[in-house]
XYZ file of C-alpha atoms in Angstrom:
630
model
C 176.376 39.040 20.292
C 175.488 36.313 18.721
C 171.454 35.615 17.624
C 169.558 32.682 19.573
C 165.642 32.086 18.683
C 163.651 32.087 22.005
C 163.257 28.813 22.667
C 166.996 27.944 22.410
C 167.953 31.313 24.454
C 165.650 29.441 27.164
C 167.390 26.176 26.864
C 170.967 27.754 27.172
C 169.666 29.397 30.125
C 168.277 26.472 32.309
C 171.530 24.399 31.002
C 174.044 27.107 31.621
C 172.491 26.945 35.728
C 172.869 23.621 36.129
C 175.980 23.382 35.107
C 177.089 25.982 37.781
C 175.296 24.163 40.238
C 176.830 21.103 39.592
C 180.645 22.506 39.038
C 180.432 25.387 41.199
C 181.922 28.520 40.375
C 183.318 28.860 36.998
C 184.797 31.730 34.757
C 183.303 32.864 30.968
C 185.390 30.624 29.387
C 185.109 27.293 31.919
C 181.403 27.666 32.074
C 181.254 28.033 27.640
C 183.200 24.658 27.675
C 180.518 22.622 29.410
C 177.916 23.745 27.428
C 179.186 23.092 23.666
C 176.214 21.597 22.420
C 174.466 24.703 22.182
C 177.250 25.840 20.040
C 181.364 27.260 20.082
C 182.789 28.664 23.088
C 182.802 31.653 21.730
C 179.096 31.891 20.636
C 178.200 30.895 24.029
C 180.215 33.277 25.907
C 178.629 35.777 24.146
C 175.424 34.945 25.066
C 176.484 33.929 28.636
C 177.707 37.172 29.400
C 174.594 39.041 28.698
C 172.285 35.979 30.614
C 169.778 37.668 32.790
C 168.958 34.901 35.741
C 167.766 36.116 39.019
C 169.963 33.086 40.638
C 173.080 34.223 38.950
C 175.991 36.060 40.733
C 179.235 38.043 39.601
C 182.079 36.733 42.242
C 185.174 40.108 43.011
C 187.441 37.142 41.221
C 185.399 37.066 37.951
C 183.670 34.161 38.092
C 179.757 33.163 37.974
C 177.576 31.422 40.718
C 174.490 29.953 40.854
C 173.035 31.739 44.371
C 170.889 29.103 45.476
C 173.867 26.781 45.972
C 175.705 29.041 47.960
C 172.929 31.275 50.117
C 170.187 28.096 51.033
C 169.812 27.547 54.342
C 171.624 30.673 55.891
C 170.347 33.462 57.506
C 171.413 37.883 57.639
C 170.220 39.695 60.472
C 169.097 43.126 60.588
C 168.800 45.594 63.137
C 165.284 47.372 63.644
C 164.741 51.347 63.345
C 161.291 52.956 64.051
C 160.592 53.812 60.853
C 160.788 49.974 59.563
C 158.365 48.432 62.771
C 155.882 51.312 61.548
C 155.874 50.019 58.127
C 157.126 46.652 58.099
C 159.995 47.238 55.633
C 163.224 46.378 56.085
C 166.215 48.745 54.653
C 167.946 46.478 52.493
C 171.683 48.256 52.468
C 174.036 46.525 53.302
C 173.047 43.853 55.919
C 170.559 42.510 53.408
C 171.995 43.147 50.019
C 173.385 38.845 49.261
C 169.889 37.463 49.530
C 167.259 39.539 47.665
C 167.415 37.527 44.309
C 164.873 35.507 46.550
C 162.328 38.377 47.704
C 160.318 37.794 44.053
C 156.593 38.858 43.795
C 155.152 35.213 44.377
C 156.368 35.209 48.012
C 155.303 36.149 51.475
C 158.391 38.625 51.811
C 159.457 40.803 48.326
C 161.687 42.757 47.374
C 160.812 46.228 46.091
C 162.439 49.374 45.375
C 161.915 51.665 48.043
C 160.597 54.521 46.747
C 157.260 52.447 45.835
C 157.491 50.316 48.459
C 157.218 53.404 50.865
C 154.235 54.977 48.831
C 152.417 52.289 48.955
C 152.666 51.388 52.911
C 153.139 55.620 53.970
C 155.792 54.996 55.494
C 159.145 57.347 55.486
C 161.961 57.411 53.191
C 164.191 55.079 53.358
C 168.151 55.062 53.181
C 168.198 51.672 50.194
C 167.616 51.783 47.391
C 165.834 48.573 47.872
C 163.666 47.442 50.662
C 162.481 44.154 51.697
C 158.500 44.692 52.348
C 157.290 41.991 54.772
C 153.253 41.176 55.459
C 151.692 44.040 57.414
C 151.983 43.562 61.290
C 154.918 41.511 60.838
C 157.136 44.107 63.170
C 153.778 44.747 65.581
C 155.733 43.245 68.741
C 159.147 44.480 67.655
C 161.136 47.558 69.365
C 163.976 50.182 68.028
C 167.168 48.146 68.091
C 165.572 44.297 67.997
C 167.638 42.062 66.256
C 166.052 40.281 62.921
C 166.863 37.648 60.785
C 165.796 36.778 57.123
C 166.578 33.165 56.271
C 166.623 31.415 52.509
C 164.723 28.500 52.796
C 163.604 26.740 49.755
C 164.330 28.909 47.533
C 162.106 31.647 49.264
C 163.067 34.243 51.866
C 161.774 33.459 55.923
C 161.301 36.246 58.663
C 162.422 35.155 62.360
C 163.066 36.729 65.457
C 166.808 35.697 66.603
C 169.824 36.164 68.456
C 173.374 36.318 68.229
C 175.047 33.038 68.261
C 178.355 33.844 66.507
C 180.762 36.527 66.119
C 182.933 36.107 63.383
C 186.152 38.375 61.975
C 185.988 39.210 58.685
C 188.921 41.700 58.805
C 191.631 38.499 57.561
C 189.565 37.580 54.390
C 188.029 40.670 53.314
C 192.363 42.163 53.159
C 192.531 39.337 50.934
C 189.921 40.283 48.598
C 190.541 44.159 48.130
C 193.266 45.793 47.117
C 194.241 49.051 49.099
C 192.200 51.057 47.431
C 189.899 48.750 45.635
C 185.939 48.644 45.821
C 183.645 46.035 45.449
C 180.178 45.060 45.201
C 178.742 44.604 48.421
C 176.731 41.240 47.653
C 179.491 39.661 45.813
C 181.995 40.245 48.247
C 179.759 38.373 50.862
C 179.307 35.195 48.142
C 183.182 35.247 47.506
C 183.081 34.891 51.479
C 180.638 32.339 51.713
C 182.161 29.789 49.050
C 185.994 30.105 51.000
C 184.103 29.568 53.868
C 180.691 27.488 53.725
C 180.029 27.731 57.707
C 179.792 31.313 57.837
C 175.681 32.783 58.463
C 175.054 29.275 59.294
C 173.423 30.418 62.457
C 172.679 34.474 62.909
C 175.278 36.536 63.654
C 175.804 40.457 63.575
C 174.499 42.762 60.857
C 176.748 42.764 57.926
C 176.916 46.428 58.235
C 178.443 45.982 61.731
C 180.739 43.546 60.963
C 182.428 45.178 58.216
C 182.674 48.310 60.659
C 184.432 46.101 63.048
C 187.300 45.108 60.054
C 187.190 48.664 59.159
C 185.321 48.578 56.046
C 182.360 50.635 55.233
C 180.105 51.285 52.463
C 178.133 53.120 50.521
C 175.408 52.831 47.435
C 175.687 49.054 47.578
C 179.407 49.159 47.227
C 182.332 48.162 50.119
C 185.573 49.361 50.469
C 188.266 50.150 53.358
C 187.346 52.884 55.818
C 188.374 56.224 54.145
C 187.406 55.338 50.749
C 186.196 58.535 48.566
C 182.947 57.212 47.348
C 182.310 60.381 45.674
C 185.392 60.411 43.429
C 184.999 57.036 42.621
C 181.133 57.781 41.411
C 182.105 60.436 39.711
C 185.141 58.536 37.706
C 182.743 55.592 37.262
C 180.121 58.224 35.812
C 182.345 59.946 33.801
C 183.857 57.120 32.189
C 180.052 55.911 30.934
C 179.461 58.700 29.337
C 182.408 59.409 27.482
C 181.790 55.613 26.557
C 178.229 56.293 25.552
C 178.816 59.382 24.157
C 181.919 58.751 22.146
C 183.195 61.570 24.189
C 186.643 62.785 24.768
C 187.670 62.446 28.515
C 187.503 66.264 28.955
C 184.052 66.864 27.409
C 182.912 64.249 29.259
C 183.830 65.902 32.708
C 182.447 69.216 31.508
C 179.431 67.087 30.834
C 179.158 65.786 34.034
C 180.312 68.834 36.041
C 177.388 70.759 34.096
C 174.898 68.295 35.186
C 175.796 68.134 38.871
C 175.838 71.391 38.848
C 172.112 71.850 37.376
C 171.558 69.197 39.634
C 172.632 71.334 42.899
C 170.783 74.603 41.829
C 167.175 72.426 41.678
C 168.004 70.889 45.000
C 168.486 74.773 46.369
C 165.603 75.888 44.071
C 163.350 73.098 45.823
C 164.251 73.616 49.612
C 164.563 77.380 49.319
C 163.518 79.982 47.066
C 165.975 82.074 45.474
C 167.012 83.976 42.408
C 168.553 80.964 39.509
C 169.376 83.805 37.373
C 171.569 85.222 40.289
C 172.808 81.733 41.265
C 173.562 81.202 37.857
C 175.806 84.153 36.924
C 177.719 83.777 40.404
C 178.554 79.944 39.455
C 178.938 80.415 35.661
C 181.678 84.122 36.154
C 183.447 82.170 38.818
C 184.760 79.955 36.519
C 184.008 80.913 32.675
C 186.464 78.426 30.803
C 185.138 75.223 33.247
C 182.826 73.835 30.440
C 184.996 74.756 26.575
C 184.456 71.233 25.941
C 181.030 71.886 26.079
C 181.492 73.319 22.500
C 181.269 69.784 20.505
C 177.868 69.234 19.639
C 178.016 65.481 21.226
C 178.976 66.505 24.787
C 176.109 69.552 24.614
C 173.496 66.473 23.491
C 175.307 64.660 26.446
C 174.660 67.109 28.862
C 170.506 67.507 28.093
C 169.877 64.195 27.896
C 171.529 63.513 31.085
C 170.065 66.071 32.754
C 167.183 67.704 31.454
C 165.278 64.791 29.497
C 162.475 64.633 31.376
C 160.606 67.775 31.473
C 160.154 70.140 34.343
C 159.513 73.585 34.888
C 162.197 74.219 37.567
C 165.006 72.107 35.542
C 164.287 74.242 32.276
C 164.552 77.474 34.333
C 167.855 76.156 35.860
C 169.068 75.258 31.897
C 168.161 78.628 30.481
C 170.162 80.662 33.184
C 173.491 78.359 33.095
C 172.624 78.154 29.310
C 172.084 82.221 28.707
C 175.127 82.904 30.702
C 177.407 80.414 29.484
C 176.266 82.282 25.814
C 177.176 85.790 27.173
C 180.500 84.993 29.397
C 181.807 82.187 28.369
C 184.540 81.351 25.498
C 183.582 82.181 22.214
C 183.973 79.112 21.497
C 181.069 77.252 23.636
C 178.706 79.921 22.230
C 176.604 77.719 19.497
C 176.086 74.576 22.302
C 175.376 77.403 25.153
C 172.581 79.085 22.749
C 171.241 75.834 21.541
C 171.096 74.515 25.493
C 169.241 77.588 25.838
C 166.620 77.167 23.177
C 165.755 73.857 24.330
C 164.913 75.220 28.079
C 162.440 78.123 26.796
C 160.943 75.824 23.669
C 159.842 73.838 27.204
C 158.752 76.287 28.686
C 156.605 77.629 26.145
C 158.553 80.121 24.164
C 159.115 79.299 21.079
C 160.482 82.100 19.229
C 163.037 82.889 21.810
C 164.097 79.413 21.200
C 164.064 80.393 17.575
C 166.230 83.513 17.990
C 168.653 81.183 20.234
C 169.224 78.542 17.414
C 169.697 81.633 15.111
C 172.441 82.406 17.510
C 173.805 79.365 17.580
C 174.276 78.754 13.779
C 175.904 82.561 13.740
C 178.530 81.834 16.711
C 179.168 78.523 14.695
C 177.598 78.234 10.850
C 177.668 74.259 10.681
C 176.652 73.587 14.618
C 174.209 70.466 13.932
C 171.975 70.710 16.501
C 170.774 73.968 15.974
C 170.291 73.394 12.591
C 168.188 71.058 12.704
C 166.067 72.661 15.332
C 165.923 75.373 13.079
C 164.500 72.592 9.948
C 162.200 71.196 12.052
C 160.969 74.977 12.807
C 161.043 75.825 8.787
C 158.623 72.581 8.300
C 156.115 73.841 10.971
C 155.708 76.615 9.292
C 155.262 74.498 5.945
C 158.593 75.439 4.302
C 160.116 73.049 3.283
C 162.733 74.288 0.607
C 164.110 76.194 3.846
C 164.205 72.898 6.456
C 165.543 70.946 3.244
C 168.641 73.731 3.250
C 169.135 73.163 6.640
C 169.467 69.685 6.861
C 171.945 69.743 4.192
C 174.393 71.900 5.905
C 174.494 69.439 9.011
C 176.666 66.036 7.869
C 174.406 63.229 7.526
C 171.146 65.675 7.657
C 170.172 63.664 4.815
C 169.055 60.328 6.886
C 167.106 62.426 9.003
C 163.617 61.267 9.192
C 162.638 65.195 8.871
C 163.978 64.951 5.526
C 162.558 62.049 4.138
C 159.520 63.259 5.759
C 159.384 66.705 3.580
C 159.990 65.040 0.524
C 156.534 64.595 -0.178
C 156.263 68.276 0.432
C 158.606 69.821 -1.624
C 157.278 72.760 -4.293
C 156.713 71.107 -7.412
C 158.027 72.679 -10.371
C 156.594 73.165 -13.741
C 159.055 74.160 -16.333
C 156.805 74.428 -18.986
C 155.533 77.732 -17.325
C 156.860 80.852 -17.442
C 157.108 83.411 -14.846
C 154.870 85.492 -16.288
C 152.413 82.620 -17.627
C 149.144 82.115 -15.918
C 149.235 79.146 -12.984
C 148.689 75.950 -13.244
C 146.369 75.694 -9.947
C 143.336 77.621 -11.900
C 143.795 80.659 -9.812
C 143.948 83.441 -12.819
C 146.862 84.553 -10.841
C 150.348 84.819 -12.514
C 152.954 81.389 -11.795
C 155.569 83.573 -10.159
C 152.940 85.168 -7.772
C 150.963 82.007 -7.223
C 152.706 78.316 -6.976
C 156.362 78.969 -8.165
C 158.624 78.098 -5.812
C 155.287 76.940 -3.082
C 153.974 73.567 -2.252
C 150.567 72.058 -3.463
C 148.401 74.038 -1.175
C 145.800 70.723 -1.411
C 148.999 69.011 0.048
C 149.078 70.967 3.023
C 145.428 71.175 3.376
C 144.724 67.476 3.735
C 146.208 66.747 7.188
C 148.974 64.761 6.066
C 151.939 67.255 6.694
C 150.178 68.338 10.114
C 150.123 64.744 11.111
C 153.642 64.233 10.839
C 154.862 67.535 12.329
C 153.016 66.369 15.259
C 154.970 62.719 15.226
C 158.098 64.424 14.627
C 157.544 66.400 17.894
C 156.540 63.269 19.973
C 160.220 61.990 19.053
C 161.417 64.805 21.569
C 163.402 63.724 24.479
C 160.857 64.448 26.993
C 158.406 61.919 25.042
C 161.178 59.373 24.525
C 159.296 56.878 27.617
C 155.882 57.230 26.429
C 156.936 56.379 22.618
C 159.068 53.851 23.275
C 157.778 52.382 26.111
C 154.025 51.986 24.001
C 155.883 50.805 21.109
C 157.957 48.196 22.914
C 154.104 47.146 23.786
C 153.337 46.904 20.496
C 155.988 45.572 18.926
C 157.571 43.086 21.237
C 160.315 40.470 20.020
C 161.577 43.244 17.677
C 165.211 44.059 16.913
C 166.459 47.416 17.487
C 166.600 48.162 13.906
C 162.504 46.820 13.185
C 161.369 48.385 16.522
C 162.539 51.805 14.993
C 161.319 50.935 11.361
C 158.234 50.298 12.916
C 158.064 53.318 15.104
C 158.634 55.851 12.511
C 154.666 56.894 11.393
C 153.695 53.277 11.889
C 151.487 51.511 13.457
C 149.138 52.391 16.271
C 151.497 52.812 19.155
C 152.697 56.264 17.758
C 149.103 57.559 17.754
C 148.174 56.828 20.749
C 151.132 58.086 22.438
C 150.243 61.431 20.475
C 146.616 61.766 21.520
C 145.882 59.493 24.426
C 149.583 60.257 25.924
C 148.920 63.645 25.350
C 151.676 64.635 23.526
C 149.708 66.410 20.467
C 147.996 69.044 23.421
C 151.561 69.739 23.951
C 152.564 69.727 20.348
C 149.610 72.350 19.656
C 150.489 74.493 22.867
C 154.264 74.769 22.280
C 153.941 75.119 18.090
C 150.889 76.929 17.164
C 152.863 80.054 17.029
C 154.507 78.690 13.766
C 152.043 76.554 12.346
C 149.956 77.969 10.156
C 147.056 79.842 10.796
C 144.592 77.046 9.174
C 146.777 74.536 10.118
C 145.807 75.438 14.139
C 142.336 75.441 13.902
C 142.630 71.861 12.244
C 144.774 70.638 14.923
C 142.409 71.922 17.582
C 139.836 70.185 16.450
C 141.545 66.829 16.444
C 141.920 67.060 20.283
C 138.352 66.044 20.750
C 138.949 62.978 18.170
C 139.109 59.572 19.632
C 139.752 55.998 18.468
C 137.244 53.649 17.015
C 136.294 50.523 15.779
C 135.337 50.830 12.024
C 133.898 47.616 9.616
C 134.949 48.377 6.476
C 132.230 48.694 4.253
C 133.163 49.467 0.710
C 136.478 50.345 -1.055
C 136.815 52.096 -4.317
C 139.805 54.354 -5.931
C 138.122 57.587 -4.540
C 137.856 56.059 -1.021
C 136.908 54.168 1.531
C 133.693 53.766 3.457
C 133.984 52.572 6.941
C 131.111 52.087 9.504
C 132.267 53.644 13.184
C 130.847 50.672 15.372
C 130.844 52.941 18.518
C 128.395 55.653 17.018
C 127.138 53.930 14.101
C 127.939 56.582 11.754
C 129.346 55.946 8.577
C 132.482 58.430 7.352
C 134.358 58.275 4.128
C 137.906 58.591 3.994
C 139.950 59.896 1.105
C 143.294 57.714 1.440
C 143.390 53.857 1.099
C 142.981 51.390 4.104
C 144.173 47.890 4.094
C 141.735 45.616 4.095
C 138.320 44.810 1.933
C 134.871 44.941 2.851
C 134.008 43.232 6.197
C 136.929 43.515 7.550
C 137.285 45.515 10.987
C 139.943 47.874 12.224
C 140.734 50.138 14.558
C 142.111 53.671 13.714
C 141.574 57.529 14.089
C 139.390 58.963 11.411
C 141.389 62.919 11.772
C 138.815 65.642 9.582
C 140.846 67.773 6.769
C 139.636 70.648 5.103
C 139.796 68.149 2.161
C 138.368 65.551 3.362
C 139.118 62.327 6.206
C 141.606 60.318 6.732
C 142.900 57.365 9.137
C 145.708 56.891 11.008
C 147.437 54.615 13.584
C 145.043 51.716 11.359
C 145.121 48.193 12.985
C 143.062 44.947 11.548
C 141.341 43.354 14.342
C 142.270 39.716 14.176
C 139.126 38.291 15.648
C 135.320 40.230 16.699
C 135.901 39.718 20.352
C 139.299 41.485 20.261
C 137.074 44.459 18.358
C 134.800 43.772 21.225
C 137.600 44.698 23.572
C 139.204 47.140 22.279
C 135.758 49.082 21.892
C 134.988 48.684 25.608
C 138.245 50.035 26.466
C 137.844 53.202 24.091
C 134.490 53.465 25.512
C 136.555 54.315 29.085
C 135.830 57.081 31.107
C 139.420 56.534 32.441
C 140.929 55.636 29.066
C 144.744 54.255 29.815
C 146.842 54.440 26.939
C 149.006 51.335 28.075
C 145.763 48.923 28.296
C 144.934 50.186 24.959
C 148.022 49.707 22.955
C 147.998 45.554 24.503
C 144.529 45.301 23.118
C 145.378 46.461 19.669
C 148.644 44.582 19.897
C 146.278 41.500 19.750
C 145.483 42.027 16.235
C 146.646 39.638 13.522
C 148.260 42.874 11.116
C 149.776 45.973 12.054
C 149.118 48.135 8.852
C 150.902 51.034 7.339
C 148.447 53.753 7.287
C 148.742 56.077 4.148
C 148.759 59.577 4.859
């Protein structure tokens, strides 16, 4: 796609709608052609393509709209239910679905997604997946079964009470658009309508959803298609086809994929409404049919499968994993072996035991010696336990292990060598003790006693998938207008967003929790006592080449820290000061741009209630992101 700055993406925008206001509806190519001055057809189709307008529709025959052209001045009814009169929201599927580009948050009526939209008025669960949430006591006069209309007038969606004034057939124009057994989307089926014939909703007629009934057509999830239609295959083609896209999947590991997640998927809908044995339900499902998920044995459609399905963490969904997992690993083919053990390891490291996720990855790598994943579980494991020659083996079996970020990571952690000692020769620490039986083949033990190695164990971990929407969604905070490739540059031990996600997200409690059982022993009491550490605002007072002195303007207290911080004296950050057994250091370091933005961000660390979101936009305010040095 081709690169416009902001300003020009805005101007393409607001050109590209006026141009299908004024020539109607128009395909890629016809629409490019009218706006050359921003550039070649091709550049612009590019861009057009991707355009994100609220007043932009998709027509069945490919071609773009501008809504407002089309939908102003006409009016969908919708027939009341109970629920909706209790809680003045409207179900938005299907009788609704053309018109709620114009339910936006600066209006009377809005358009919200149900689930929130019920939360926030009490009200039941409703059947949409959007809802249109009118002004409370809206429906007070209103009974079961009324008949009500939502107009577009001026751009803005209206509420009135009406009647039926016209009953019009569909059936002739709808066989026109779909093919026997074609779907479409709902709304743009009812805009293809609308610009073939301009009269129809003109005055209210029946719910959509009735009408379509009447020319046998029904619908489902937003989409229509003739009565009879199997909505279920066609989701499940639609699905499978995305994630052997996504994936780079095969079309078989791609079903096995999605057959193992639906089937997860069932067992925590029984596990929720009834209680019952998963380790049962698990071998009954898994024996039934052994051979259903081979193509579970490439490592891809095994990453597939957890990140569809058990990304976000939950104690029920990690139960479910580890008995489909565990069983797959004992009856299934030989072959799906290293994915089934390395499913399994994931669901007990989540729930808490982490050396049976060990001995699973050990399993893994037997049933299959070069499986990736597991390998690189099993390095990640090696450098928690602060050995890294192992994790550096490991990563070199897997192809491409080398551009991990573990691996540039333990680089400044491998032993260091001295070849001018023997084995027999007396170390080079000081110790008295013998090289072979002291530092040969071991890390700096000051290394690993300064923090530094801890610090990024712990940022490693947060890169989990079950931490993937606190990380990223802090560090699209702080780091907005990024491309993909600087937002991950910049997310990689940079920057504040990262540390806050660890300690005021929470995810270092879980990182201590889950890994203290291979940390080292010293290593554990360090981390616990960076739990109770919190962000400050420090003025830095004097810089030398032993350290830096930097007055906390919270507490007043002055602390020293042992590895270099941008900026000279005067200047003002805000970091985390963590306490080493050799000494302090900062991380997550951001230069405050002006004293009231220290001002701010010191009131909101000060927070009883301390939001991690409102602090990473107050530190985003800062002139300089700096690279802390650890």
């Amino acid at each position: 796609m081709t690169d416009f700055d902001d300003d020009a993406a805005g101007s393409i925008a607001s050109a590209a709608l006026a141009v299908l206001r004024e020539q109607g509806p128009l395909s890629l190519e016809e629409w490019a052609t009218h706006l050359e001055e921003y550039g070649t057809a091709t550049e612009l189709a590019d861009v057009l393509e991707y355009l994100s307008e609220p007043m932009l529709g998709y027509l069945p025959n490919g071609k773009y709209v501008a809504l407002d052209t089309v939908l102003e001045g006409l009016v969908f009814t919708h027939r009341l239910s109970e629920v909706e009169i209790a809680s003045d929201i409207l179900d938005a599927s299907p009788d609704l679905e053309p018109i709620l580009a114009f339910g936006d948050d600066d209006g009377a009526i809005r358009v919200a997604l149900a689930e929130e939209a019920a939360s926030e008025r009490g009200a039941a669960p409703f059947r949409s997946r959007r809802v249109v949430v009118l002004p409370a006591g809206t429906l007070g006069e209103c009974a079961d079964g009324d008949l009500v209309g939502l107009a577009v007038e001026d751009g803005t969606l209206a509420f009135r009470l009406v009647e039926i004034e016209d009953e019009p057939d569909l059936a002739p124009a709808l066989g026109e658009l779909f093919e026997e057994d074609g779907v479409e989307a709902l709304d743009s089926v009812c805009w293809q309508l609308l610009i073939e014939d301009p009269s129809l909703f003109t005055v209210p007629v029946a719910p959509l959803g009735e009408i379509f009934e009447v020319a046998g057509y029904e619908h489902e999830r937003e989409l229509l298609a003739r009565r009879g239609f199997d909505f279920d295959a066609y989701d499940l083609q639609i699905r499978t086809a995305l994630v052997a896209s996504t994936y780079d999947l095969t079309h078989d590991e791609a079903v096995s994929a999605v057959a193992f997640v639906d089937l997860a998927d069932r067992g925590y809908t029984d596990a929720v409404i009834a209680d019952f044995d998963i380790a049962d339900w698990a071998h009954r499902h898994v024996s039934a049919a052994p051979d259903s998920f081979v193509s579970l044995a490439d490592p891809g459609a095994a990453v597939a499968v957890f990140d569809l399905g058990f990304r976000n963490q939950d104690p029920v969904t990690d139960a479910i994993l580890e008995a489909l997992a565990s069983e797959l690993a004992e009856r299934g083919p030989r072959s799906v072996r290293a994915a089934a053990h390395w499913l399994a390891g994931k669901a007990v490291d989540r729930l808490g035991r982490v050396l049976e996720a060990e001995a699973h990855y050990e399993k893994a790598v037997l049933a299959e010696s070069g499986w990736g994943p597991a390998l690189f579980e099993l390095a990640q494991f090696a450098s928690d336990r602060g050995d890294a020659t192992r994790a550096l083996s490991l990563l070199g079996r897997i192809d491409g292990g080398t551009e991990e970020n573990l691996y540039a990571v333990l680089q400044d952690f491998v032993p260091s060598d001295h070849p001018e000692l023997g084995r027999n020769d007396k170390c080079w620490c000081g110790s008295g003790r013998k090289y072979k039986v002291c530092h040969l083949g071991k890390a700096d033990e000051s290394v690993k006693a300064d923090g530094r190695w801890l610090y990024k164990k712990a940022c490693l971990f947060a890169f989990a998938s079950e931490f993937v929407d606190i990380v990223t969604g802090l560090d699209d905070l702080e780091n907005e207008n990024l491309s993909e490739d600087e937002l991950i540059a910049a997310t990689i031990f940079d920057g504040s967003a990262l540390d806050v996600a660890l300690f005021e997200g929470g995810i270092f409690a879980e990182f201590l929790a889950r890994r203290s059982e291979l940390l080292p022993e010293a290593e554990v009491v360090t981390a616990a006592q960076w739990l109770g550490i919190r962000r400050s605002v420090y003025e830095v007072i004097e810089t030398s080449d032993t350290g830096v002195v930097l007055l906390d303007r919270g507490s007043k207290e002055t602390v020293t820290v042992a590895h270099s911080v941008e900026g000279k004296p005067s200047d003002v950050i805000s970091a985390r000061v963590l306490t080493a057994p050799t000494g302090a250091f900062a991380v997550g370091v951001v230069v405050m741009a002006t004293e009231s933005q220290a001002a701010r961000v010191l009131e909101v660390l000060a927070s009883e209630d301390l939001e991690a979101e409102e602090l990473v936009r107050e530190l985003r305010g800062g002139a300089d992101h700096s690279t802390d040095d650890r």
